[in-house]
Amino acid sequence: KKKPAATVTTKTTVVTTSKGWRNIFSLPISYDVNLVEQGTLLDPSNPQLLEATGVHPEGYNRRFAVIDEAVYTMYGDKIINYFTQRNIEIHYVVLPGGEPDKRPDAVDKLLDKMCEYKLRRREPFLAIGGGCLLDIAGMAACLYRRGVPFVRVPTTLLAIVDASVGVKNGVDYCCDITDETYKNRVGSFYAPSACLLDSSFITTQDRRNVSNGFGEILKLALVRSVDLFELLETHGAALIESRFASTPSVPDGVGDRIINLSIQIMLEELGPNLWENKLERCVDYGHTFSKLLEMVPGADIMHGEAVNVDGFFCCILSNLRGFISRDVVDRVFKCMQGLNLPTDSKNLESKLAWQSCKDAIEHRNGAMRIPLITDLGESVCVSDVTPEELDRALEMMKEYPHTY
């Protein structure tokens, strides 16, 4: 059922000072995150995709889209046919959607195509793909004419529950001075005009990519929801096998329940703190050590996998601090194994762990603010982790039979 979007009315206050003016604005943010009936988004009889691109003058029968390369391979003909059947001329650019491709150059390529198309200032364009492609599109939308509307169509489980629902966009940045690459170092807070979620895209993902999406879902379960954790414990492995398609091994509605609950939690956490004025965020769980793990040259690790390794390491830290029992750690480990997620990385060693903490101090404005769970579904942020504590946690990690 479609829920109405929340709307914030713009308020402007002008305060006169002795030598000038202070302008105080309340920025209006309103966008819909719509669940589409499974498998119908690219059906020409369903108007939702076209309607999301806005109302245009009569006779304006063209649209613009940026499409993930992998998505185009599988769904390119369907996307083109959808608009052809509706007498719309679709102009599009296809971009690679992997983490190594999430660079400023990709944003430039998209901006070039938007200029060539002559995208109008209030004309929404479509971004169809995984999280990296949606990040690139969001950056371009924010920059082009100082902001144009765009519609997110996520096509991976990870993007559906994570990248599609918030307002953050970012690309990795290669610094010539330090000769390092920084994850999401360049970005923006810029909301889409709408998000359209069709879980049928998940059915064409391989098992590893589905497991990768569960890395972010399990993160939410650990910090916010015992119910979600128990759903993952019971049905996660079967959902990976079925790729969220109907199967006798999973009761009807369970897959939708997991996705809906994940999105609900994300929106509840992001909504009151959209611009991250508050830096103690439970949704940063799994995002302290994972950033550097992902950026190790040649590392074969996906985002959700890195988040999970980070998340299990933080469970160990929680246990060492007496926040959770060893039984809880073991239960989390078993759930992670059931979701076919890695629980350790050969690159997670003392130097990287401590550097991650120092980077967290920089990113979170002077304090580590590392989320640790105090029970399933509950968490607290800590800022006093020491190198010695990290080394003890790394030693305890060796007690578990990890998969890499």
Short mmCIF file of C-alpha atoms in Angstrom, two decimals:
data_model
loop_
_atom_site.label_atom_id
_atom_site.label_comp_id
_atom_site.label_asym_id
_atom_site.label_seq_id
_atom_site.Cartn_x
_atom_site.Cartn_y
_atom_site.Cartn_z
CA LYS A 1 0.00 0.00 0.00
CA LYS A 2 1.37 3.38 -0.97
CA LYS A 3 2.06 5.72 1.90
CA PRO A 4 1.92 9.49 1.44
CA ALA A 5 5.26 11.25 1.43
CA ALA A 6 6.16 13.41 4.38
CA THR A 7 6.41 17.09 3.45
CA VAL A 8 8.26 19.81 5.29
CA THR A 9 7.03 23.33 4.61
CA THR A 10 9.74 25.86 3.86
CA LYS A 11 10.23 28.46 6.54
CA THR A 12 12.42 31.51 6.13
CA THR A 13 13.61 33.80 8.88
CA VAL A 14 15.74 36.89 8.28
CA VAL A 15 17.52 38.23 11.35
CA THR A 16 19.08 41.68 11.16
CA THR A 17 22.50 42.00 12.80
CA SER A 18 24.59 45.11 13.33
CA LYS A 19 26.48 44.71 10.04
CA GLY A 20 24.42 42.39 7.86
CA TRP A 21 21.75 39.70 7.71
CA ARG A 22 21.49 36.11 8.81
CA ASN A 23 19.20 33.99 6.64
CA ILE A 24 17.65 30.91 8.25
CA PHE A 25 15.96 28.40 5.95
CA SER A 26 14.12 25.14 6.53
CA LEU A 27 14.67 23.00 3.45
CA PRO A 28 11.63 21.03 2.22
CA ILE A 29 12.31 17.33 1.63
CA SER A 30 9.62 15.06 0.22
CA TYR A 31 9.99 11.85 -1.76
CA ASP A 32 8.10 8.58 -2.12
CA VAL A 33 9.63 5.14 -1.66
CA ASN A 34 7.13 2.96 -3.52
CA LEU A 35 6.91 -0.83 -3.49
CA VAL A 36 5.93 -2.05 -6.94
CA GLU A 37 4.06 -5.32 -7.39
CA GLN A 38 6.74 -7.92 -7.99
CA GLY A 39 7.72 -8.28 -11.62
CA THR A 40 5.49 -5.51 -13.00
CA LEU A 41 7.73 -2.42 -13.16
CA LEU A 42 8.82 -3.02 -16.77
CA ASP A 43 5.38 -4.22 -17.91
CA PRO A 44 4.14 -1.63 -20.43
CA SER A 45 0.65 -1.91 -18.91
CA ASN A 46 2.01 -0.54 -15.61
CA PRO A 47 2.28 3.28 -15.79
CA GLN A 48 4.36 3.72 -12.61
CA LEU A 49 7.77 4.01 -14.27
CA LEU A 50 6.62 6.59 -16.79
CA GLU A 51 4.57 8.52 -14.24
CA ALA A 52 7.64 8.78 -11.99
CA THR A 53 9.38 10.82 -14.69
CA GLY A 54 6.94 13.67 -14.10
CA VAL A 55 4.32 15.64 -15.95
CA HIS A 56 5.51 17.23 -19.18
CA PRO A 57 3.94 19.48 -21.84
CA GLU A 58 1.82 17.70 -24.39
CA GLY A 59 3.97 16.35 -27.19
CA TYR A 60 7.11 16.07 -25.07
CA ASN A 61 7.63 12.38 -25.75
CA ARG A 62 11.19 11.63 -24.70
CA ARG A 63 12.94 10.61 -21.49
CA PHE A 64 16.51 10.17 -20.25
CA ALA A 65 17.98 7.28 -18.24
CA VAL A 66 21.32 6.06 -16.93
CA ILE A 67 21.47 2.27 -16.75
CA ASP A 68 23.88 -0.06 -14.97
CA GLU A 69 25.89 -2.08 -17.51
CA ALA A 70 24.94 -5.43 -15.91
CA VAL A 71 21.28 -4.39 -15.78
CA TYR A 72 21.32 -3.33 -19.42
CA THR A 73 22.64 -6.77 -20.41
CA MET A 74 19.69 -8.48 -18.74
CA TYR A 75 16.90 -5.92 -19.01
CA GLY A 76 17.94 -3.47 -21.74
CA ASP A 77 15.42 -4.76 -24.29
CA LYS A 78 12.60 -4.69 -21.71
CA ILE A 79 13.43 -1.12 -20.69
CA ILE A 80 13.47 0.09 -24.28
CA ASN A 81 10.29 -1.84 -25.12
CA TYR A 82 8.49 -0.36 -22.11
CA PHE A 83 8.94 3.18 -23.40
CA THR A 84 8.46 2.23 -27.07
CA GLN A 85 5.08 0.70 -26.22
CA ARG A 86 4.12 3.97 -24.56
CA ASN A 87 5.26 6.06 -27.53
CA ILE A 88 8.18 7.52 -25.63
CA GLU A 89 11.65 7.97 -27.15
CA ILE A 90 14.10 6.79 -24.51
CA HIS A 91 17.61 8.22 -24.52
CA TYR A 92 20.06 6.44 -22.27
CA VAL A 93 23.68 6.00 -21.29
CA VAL A 94 25.08 2.71 -19.99
CA LEU A 95 27.77 2.87 -17.29
CA PRO A 96 29.69 0.16 -15.39
CA GLY A 97 28.28 -0.24 -11.90
CA GLY A 98 31.12 -1.76 -9.89
CA GLU A 99 32.95 -0.19 -6.95
CA PRO A 100 36.12 0.43 -9.04
CA ASP A 101 33.95 2.45 -11.45
CA LYS A 102 32.51 4.72 -8.75
CA ARG A 103 34.80 7.64 -9.48
CA PRO A 104 34.41 11.33 -10.46
CA ASP A 105 35.13 10.33 -14.08
CA ALA A 106 31.86 8.36 -14.16
CA VAL A 107 29.95 11.44 -12.97
CA ASP A 108 31.60 13.47 -15.76
CA LYS A 109 30.54 10.90 -18.37
CA LEU A 110 26.96 11.11 -17.18
CA LEU A 111 27.02 14.91 -17.13
CA ASP A 112 28.30 14.90 -20.72
CA LYS A 113 25.34 12.78 -21.82
CA MET A 114 22.89 14.98 -19.91
CA CYS A 115 24.29 18.02 -21.71
CA GLU A 116 24.03 16.23 -25.06
CA TYR A 117 20.41 15.30 -24.30
CA LYS A 118 19.70 18.87 -23.09
CA LEU A 119 17.94 17.75 -19.92
CA ARG A 120 15.51 20.37 -18.69
CA ARG A 121 15.85 21.84 -15.23
CA ARG A 122 12.68 20.24 -13.82
CA GLU A 123 12.84 17.03 -15.89
CA PRO A 124 13.38 13.89 -13.79
CA PHE A 125 15.72 11.29 -15.24
CA LEU A 126 15.85 7.59 -14.38
CA ALA A 127 18.74 5.82 -12.63
CA ILE A 128 18.38 2.05 -12.97
CA GLY A 129 20.98 -0.16 -11.30
CA GLY A 130 22.85 -1.12 -8.17
CA GLY A 131 24.10 1.07 -5.36
CA CYS A 132 27.23 2.34 -7.12
CA LEU A 133 25.25 3.42 -10.20
CA LEU A 134 22.69 5.16 -7.97
CA ASP A 135 25.51 7.02 -6.19
CA ILE A 136 26.92 8.22 -9.51
CA ALA A 137 23.48 9.32 -10.69
CA GLY A 138 22.76 11.17 -7.44
CA MET A 139 26.00 13.10 -7.71
CA ALA A 140 25.26 14.08 -11.32
CA ALA A 141 21.70 15.08 -10.43
CA CYS A 142 22.97 17.31 -7.64
CA LEU A 143 25.51 19.03 -9.88
CA TYR A 144 23.64 19.44 -13.18
CA ARG A 145 22.07 22.92 -13.33
CA ARG A 146 22.64 22.99 -9.52
CA GLY A 147 20.09 20.25 -9.07
CA VAL A 148 17.65 18.29 -11.22
CA PRO A 149 15.19 15.59 -10.09
CA PHE A 150 16.03 11.93 -10.53
CA VAL A 151 14.24 8.64 -9.89
CA ARG A 152 16.03 5.71 -8.29
CA VAL A 153 15.24 2.20 -9.53
CA PRO A 154 17.45 -0.14 -7.46
CA THR A 155 18.10 -3.56 -8.97
CA THR A 156 20.06 -5.36 -6.22
CA LEU A 157 19.00 -6.44 -2.74
CA LEU A 158 21.71 -4.22 -1.25
CA ALA A 159 20.52 -1.17 -3.17
CA ILE A 160 16.85 -1.84 -2.39
CA VAL A 161 17.37 -1.80 1.38
CA ASP A 162 20.24 0.69 1.58
CA ALA A 163 21.30 3.03 -1.23
CA SER A 164 17.80 3.69 -2.55
CA VAL A 165 16.09 4.98 0.58
CA GLY A 166 18.33 7.77 1.91
CA VAL A 167 19.60 11.08 0.54
CA LYS A 168 23.35 10.43 0.46
CA ASN A 169 25.32 10.13 -2.78
CA GLY A 170 29.06 9.72 -3.11
CA VAL A 171 32.00 8.55 -5.19
CA ASP A 172 35.43 7.28 -4.22
CA TYR A 173 38.22 9.81 -4.59
CA CYS A 174 41.82 9.21 -5.66
CA CYS A 175 44.07 11.85 -4.08
CA ASP A 176 47.20 12.75 -6.07
CA ILE A 177 48.95 14.18 -3.01
CA THR A 178 48.51 11.24 -0.62
CA ASP A 179 48.36 8.65 -3.41
CA GLU A 180 45.41 7.00 -1.65
CA THR A 181 41.83 6.24 -2.63
CA TYR A 182 39.14 7.31 -0.16
CA LYS A 183 35.75 5.65 -0.11
CA ASN A 184 32.81 8.04 -0.62
CA ARG A 185 35.08 10.99 0.16
CA VAL A 186 33.30 13.22 -2.37
CA GLY A 187 29.52 13.31 -2.10
CA SER A 188 26.32 15.17 -1.42
CA PHE A 189 23.06 15.06 0.47
CA TYR A 190 20.53 15.15 -2.35
CA ALA A 191 17.16 13.44 -2.29
CA PRO A 192 15.62 11.62 -5.26
CA SER A 193 12.21 12.67 -6.48
CA ALA A 194 11.05 9.05 -6.05
CA CYS A 195 12.22 5.46 -5.57
CA LEU A 196 10.56 2.48 -7.25
CA LEU A 197 11.27 -0.91 -5.65
CA ASP A 198 10.57 -4.12 -7.56
CA SER A 199 12.04 -7.14 -5.75
CA SER A 200 11.86 -9.30 -8.88
CA PHE A 201 15.22 -7.85 -9.94
CA ILE A 202 16.78 -9.89 -7.11
CA THR A 203 15.85 -13.15 -8.88
CA THR A 204 18.52 -12.50 -11.52
CA GLN A 205 21.32 -11.91 -8.99
CA ASP A 206 23.79 -14.67 -8.14
CA ARG A 207 23.98 -16.09 -4.62
CA ARG A 208 26.98 -13.99 -3.63
CA ASN A 209 25.22 -10.75 -4.50
CA VAL A 210 22.11 -11.78 -2.56
CA SER A 211 24.26 -12.65 0.45
CA ASN A 212 25.99 -9.31 0.02
CA GLY A 213 22.64 -7.56 0.43
CA PHE A 214 21.97 -9.52 3.60
CA GLY A 215 25.11 -7.95 5.07
CA GLU A 216 23.31 -4.60 5.35
CA ILE A 217 20.03 -6.20 6.47
CA LEU A 218 21.76 -8.12 9.28
CA LYS A 219 23.42 -4.88 10.39
CA LEU A 220 19.99 -3.33 10.89
CA ALA A 221 18.78 -6.41 12.75
CA LEU A 222 21.72 -6.33 15.15
CA VAL A 223 21.24 -2.69 16.15
CA ARG A 224 17.47 -2.34 15.92
CA SER A 225 15.31 -5.46 15.59
CA VAL A 226 15.25 -8.88 17.24
CA ASP A 227 12.28 -9.76 14.99
CA LEU A 228 14.33 -9.08 11.87
CA PHE A 229 17.26 -11.07 13.27
CA GLU A 230 15.03 -14.09 13.93
CA LEU A 231 13.61 -13.90 10.40
CA LEU A 232 17.16 -14.01 9.03
CA GLU A 233 18.10 -16.89 11.33
CA THR A 234 15.12 -18.93 10.21
CA HIS A 235 14.69 -18.07 6.54
CA GLY A 236 17.84 -16.31 5.31
CA ALA A 237 19.57 -19.33 3.79
CA ALA A 238 16.44 -20.42 1.89
CA LEU A 239 15.91 -16.91 0.55
CA ILE A 240 19.46 -16.88 -0.81
CA GLU A 241 18.75 -20.14 -2.65
CA SER A 242 15.42 -18.89 -4.03
CA ARG A 243 16.66 -15.32 -4.61
CA PHE A 244 13.43 -14.07 -3.04
CA ALA A 245 11.27 -15.94 -5.56
CA SER A 246 8.30 -17.93 -4.27
CA THR A 247 9.36 -21.30 -2.89
CA PRO A 248 7.76 -23.97 -0.66
CA SER A 249 10.71 -23.68 1.74
CA VAL A 250 9.80 -20.09 2.70
CA PRO A 251 6.32 -19.06 3.88
CA ASP A 252 4.54 -16.53 1.67
CA GLY A 253 5.31 -12.95 2.56
CA VAL A 254 8.53 -13.59 4.51
CA GLY A 255 10.81 -12.10 1.84
CA ASP A 256 8.62 -9.01 1.55
CA ARG A 257 8.49 -8.73 5.34
CA ILE A 258 12.30 -8.72 5.56
CA ILE A 259 12.63 -6.04 2.87
CA ASN A 260 9.80 -3.91 4.28
CA LEU A 261 11.13 -4.09 7.83
CA SER A 262 14.64 -3.18 6.68
CA ILE A 263 13.42 -0.15 4.76
CA GLN A 264 11.19 0.93 7.64
CA ILE A 265 14.11 0.81 10.08
CA MET A 266 16.36 2.73 7.70
CA LEU A 267 13.79 5.47 7.18
CA GLU A 268 13.08 5.71 10.92
CA GLU A 269 16.78 6.16 11.61
CA LEU A 270 17.58 8.47 8.70
CA GLY A 271 14.47 10.67 8.75
CA PRO A 272 15.06 12.64 11.97
CA ASN A 273 18.78 12.99 11.17
CA LEU A 274 18.77 13.37 7.40
CA TRP A 275 21.78 15.70 7.25
CA GLU A 276 23.68 13.76 9.94
CA ASN A 277 23.81 16.64 12.37
CA LYS A 278 23.91 13.92 15.03
CA LEU A 279 26.95 11.72 14.41
CA GLU A 280 26.10 8.97 16.91
CA ARG A 281 24.23 6.76 14.43
CA CYS A 282 23.40 3.11 14.99
CA VAL A 283 23.17 2.61 11.21
CA ASP A 284 26.94 3.23 11.09
CA TYR A 285 27.32 -0.23 12.62
CA GLY A 286 29.69 -2.21 10.41
CA HIS A 287 31.02 0.96 8.78
CA THR A 288 34.13 1.69 10.85
CA PHE A 289 36.60 -0.98 9.74
CA SER A 290 34.83 -1.96 6.51
CA LYS A 291 35.84 1.20 4.64
CA LEU A 292 39.53 0.40 4.70
CA LEU A 293 38.87 -3.31 4.11
CA GLU A 294 37.09 -2.42 0.86
CA MET A 295 39.86 -0.09 -0.29
CA VAL A 296 42.78 -2.53 0.10
CA PRO A 297 44.24 -2.85 -3.43
CA GLY A 298 43.15 -6.11 -5.02
CA ALA A 299 40.81 -7.07 -2.19
CA ASP A 300 38.01 -9.36 -3.36
CA ILE A 301 35.34 -8.15 -0.95
CA MET A 302 31.95 -6.57 -1.62
CA HIS A 303 30.38 -3.82 0.46
CA GLY A 304 27.90 -5.96 2.38
CA GLU A 305 30.60 -8.55 2.99
CA ALA A 306 32.97 -5.95 4.41
CA VAL A 307 30.17 -4.57 6.59
CA ASN A 308 29.58 -8.07 7.93
CA VAL A 309 33.27 -8.67 8.75
CA ASP A 310 33.27 -5.32 10.54
CA GLY A 311 30.01 -6.24 12.28
CA PHE A 312 31.35 -9.52 13.63
CA PHE A 313 34.58 -7.87 14.79
CA CYS A 314 32.42 -5.34 16.66
CA CYS A 315 30.52 -8.23 18.27
CA ILE A 316 33.85 -9.42 19.63
CA LEU A 317 34.59 -5.92 20.96
CA SER A 318 31.14 -5.89 22.59
CA ASN A 319 31.85 -9.21 24.28
CA LEU A 320 35.26 -8.06 25.55
CA ARG A 321 33.56 -5.03 27.11
CA GLY A 322 30.94 -7.19 28.77
CA PHE A 323 28.10 -5.76 26.67
CA ILE A 324 27.02 -9.16 25.30
CA SER A 325 27.64 -12.77 26.30
CA ARG A 326 29.67 -15.31 24.36
CA ASP A 327 26.40 -17.11 23.61
CA VAL A 328 25.14 -14.02 21.75
CA VAL A 329 28.39 -13.80 19.78
CA ASP A 330 28.08 -17.48 18.84
CA ARG A 331 24.46 -16.99 17.79
CA VAL A 332 25.39 -14.06 15.57
CA PHE A 333 28.26 -16.04 14.06
CA LYS A 334 25.95 -18.94 13.23
CA CYS A 335 23.44 -16.58 11.58
CA MET A 336 26.20 -14.99 9.50
CA GLN A 337 27.36 -18.43 8.36
CA GLY A 338 23.79 -19.30 7.39
CA LEU A 339 23.69 -16.18 5.23
CA ASN A 340 26.95 -17.26 3.54
CA LEU A 341 28.68 -14.07 4.66
CA PRO A 342 32.40 -13.79 5.47
CA THR A 343 33.16 -13.18 9.13
CA ASP A 344 36.84 -12.27 8.82
CA SER A 345 39.33 -10.92 6.31
CA LYS A 346 43.03 -11.59 5.92
CA ASN A 347 43.41 -7.81 5.66
CA LEU A 348 41.84 -7.19 9.06
CA GLU A 349 45.00 -6.82 11.13
CA SER A 350 46.27 -4.52 13.87
CA LYS A 351 47.51 -1.65 11.72
CA LEU A 352 44.37 -1.45 9.58
CA ALA A 353 42.09 -1.71 12.61
CA TRP A 354 43.76 1.17 14.44
CA GLN A 355 43.95 3.28 11.27
CA SER A 356 40.20 2.71 10.86
CA CYS A 357 39.62 4.12 14.35
CA LYS A 358 41.75 7.19 13.52
CA ASP A 359 39.81 7.67 10.28
CA ALA A 360 36.57 7.41 12.25
CA ILE A 361 37.74 10.26 14.50
CA GLU A 362 38.31 12.38 11.40
CA HIS A 363 35.04 11.42 9.70
CA ARG A 364 32.89 11.64 12.83
CA ASN A 365 34.27 15.02 13.83
CA GLY A 366 36.70 14.36 16.64
CA ALA A 367 35.37 11.16 18.24
CA MET A 368 35.31 7.51 17.16
CA ARG A 369 31.57 7.07 17.76
CA ILE A 370 31.78 3.34 16.97
CA PRO A 371 28.41 1.57 17.35
CA LEU A 372 28.57 -1.63 19.43
CA ILE A 373 25.62 -3.86 20.27
CA THR A 374 24.58 -4.24 23.91
CA ASP A 375 22.03 -6.92 23.05
CA LEU A 376 20.32 -8.14 19.90
CA GLY A 377 18.48 -5.10 18.60
CA GLU A 378 20.19 -2.58 20.89
CA SER A 379 23.40 -0.56 20.59
CA VAL A 380 25.55 2.20 22.01
CA CYS A 381 28.32 4.33 20.50
CA VAL A 382 31.79 4.27 22.10
CA SER A 383 34.79 6.53 21.52
CA ASP A 384 37.49 5.06 23.73
CA VAL A 385 38.66 1.96 21.84
CA THR A 386 42.41 1.39 22.28
CA PRO A 387 45.01 -0.40 20.12
CA GLU A 388 45.41 -2.99 22.89
CA GLU A 389 41.66 -3.67 22.87
CA LEU A 390 41.71 -4.15 19.10
CA ASP A 391 44.59 -6.62 19.41
CA ARG A 392 42.69 -8.65 22.01
CA ALA A 393 39.67 -8.72 19.70
CA LEU A 394 41.83 -9.87 16.79
CA GLU A 395 43.16 -12.71 18.94
CA MET A 396 39.63 -13.75 19.93
CA MET A 397 38.60 -13.71 16.25
CA LYS A 398 41.02 -16.62 15.72
CA GLU A 399 38.83 -18.83 17.92
CA TYR A 400 36.12 -19.00 15.23
CA PRO A 401 36.14 -21.16 12.06
CA HIS A 402 35.83 -18.31 9.58
CA THR A 403 34.96 -18.46 5.91
CA TYR A 404 36.62 -15.90 3.63
#
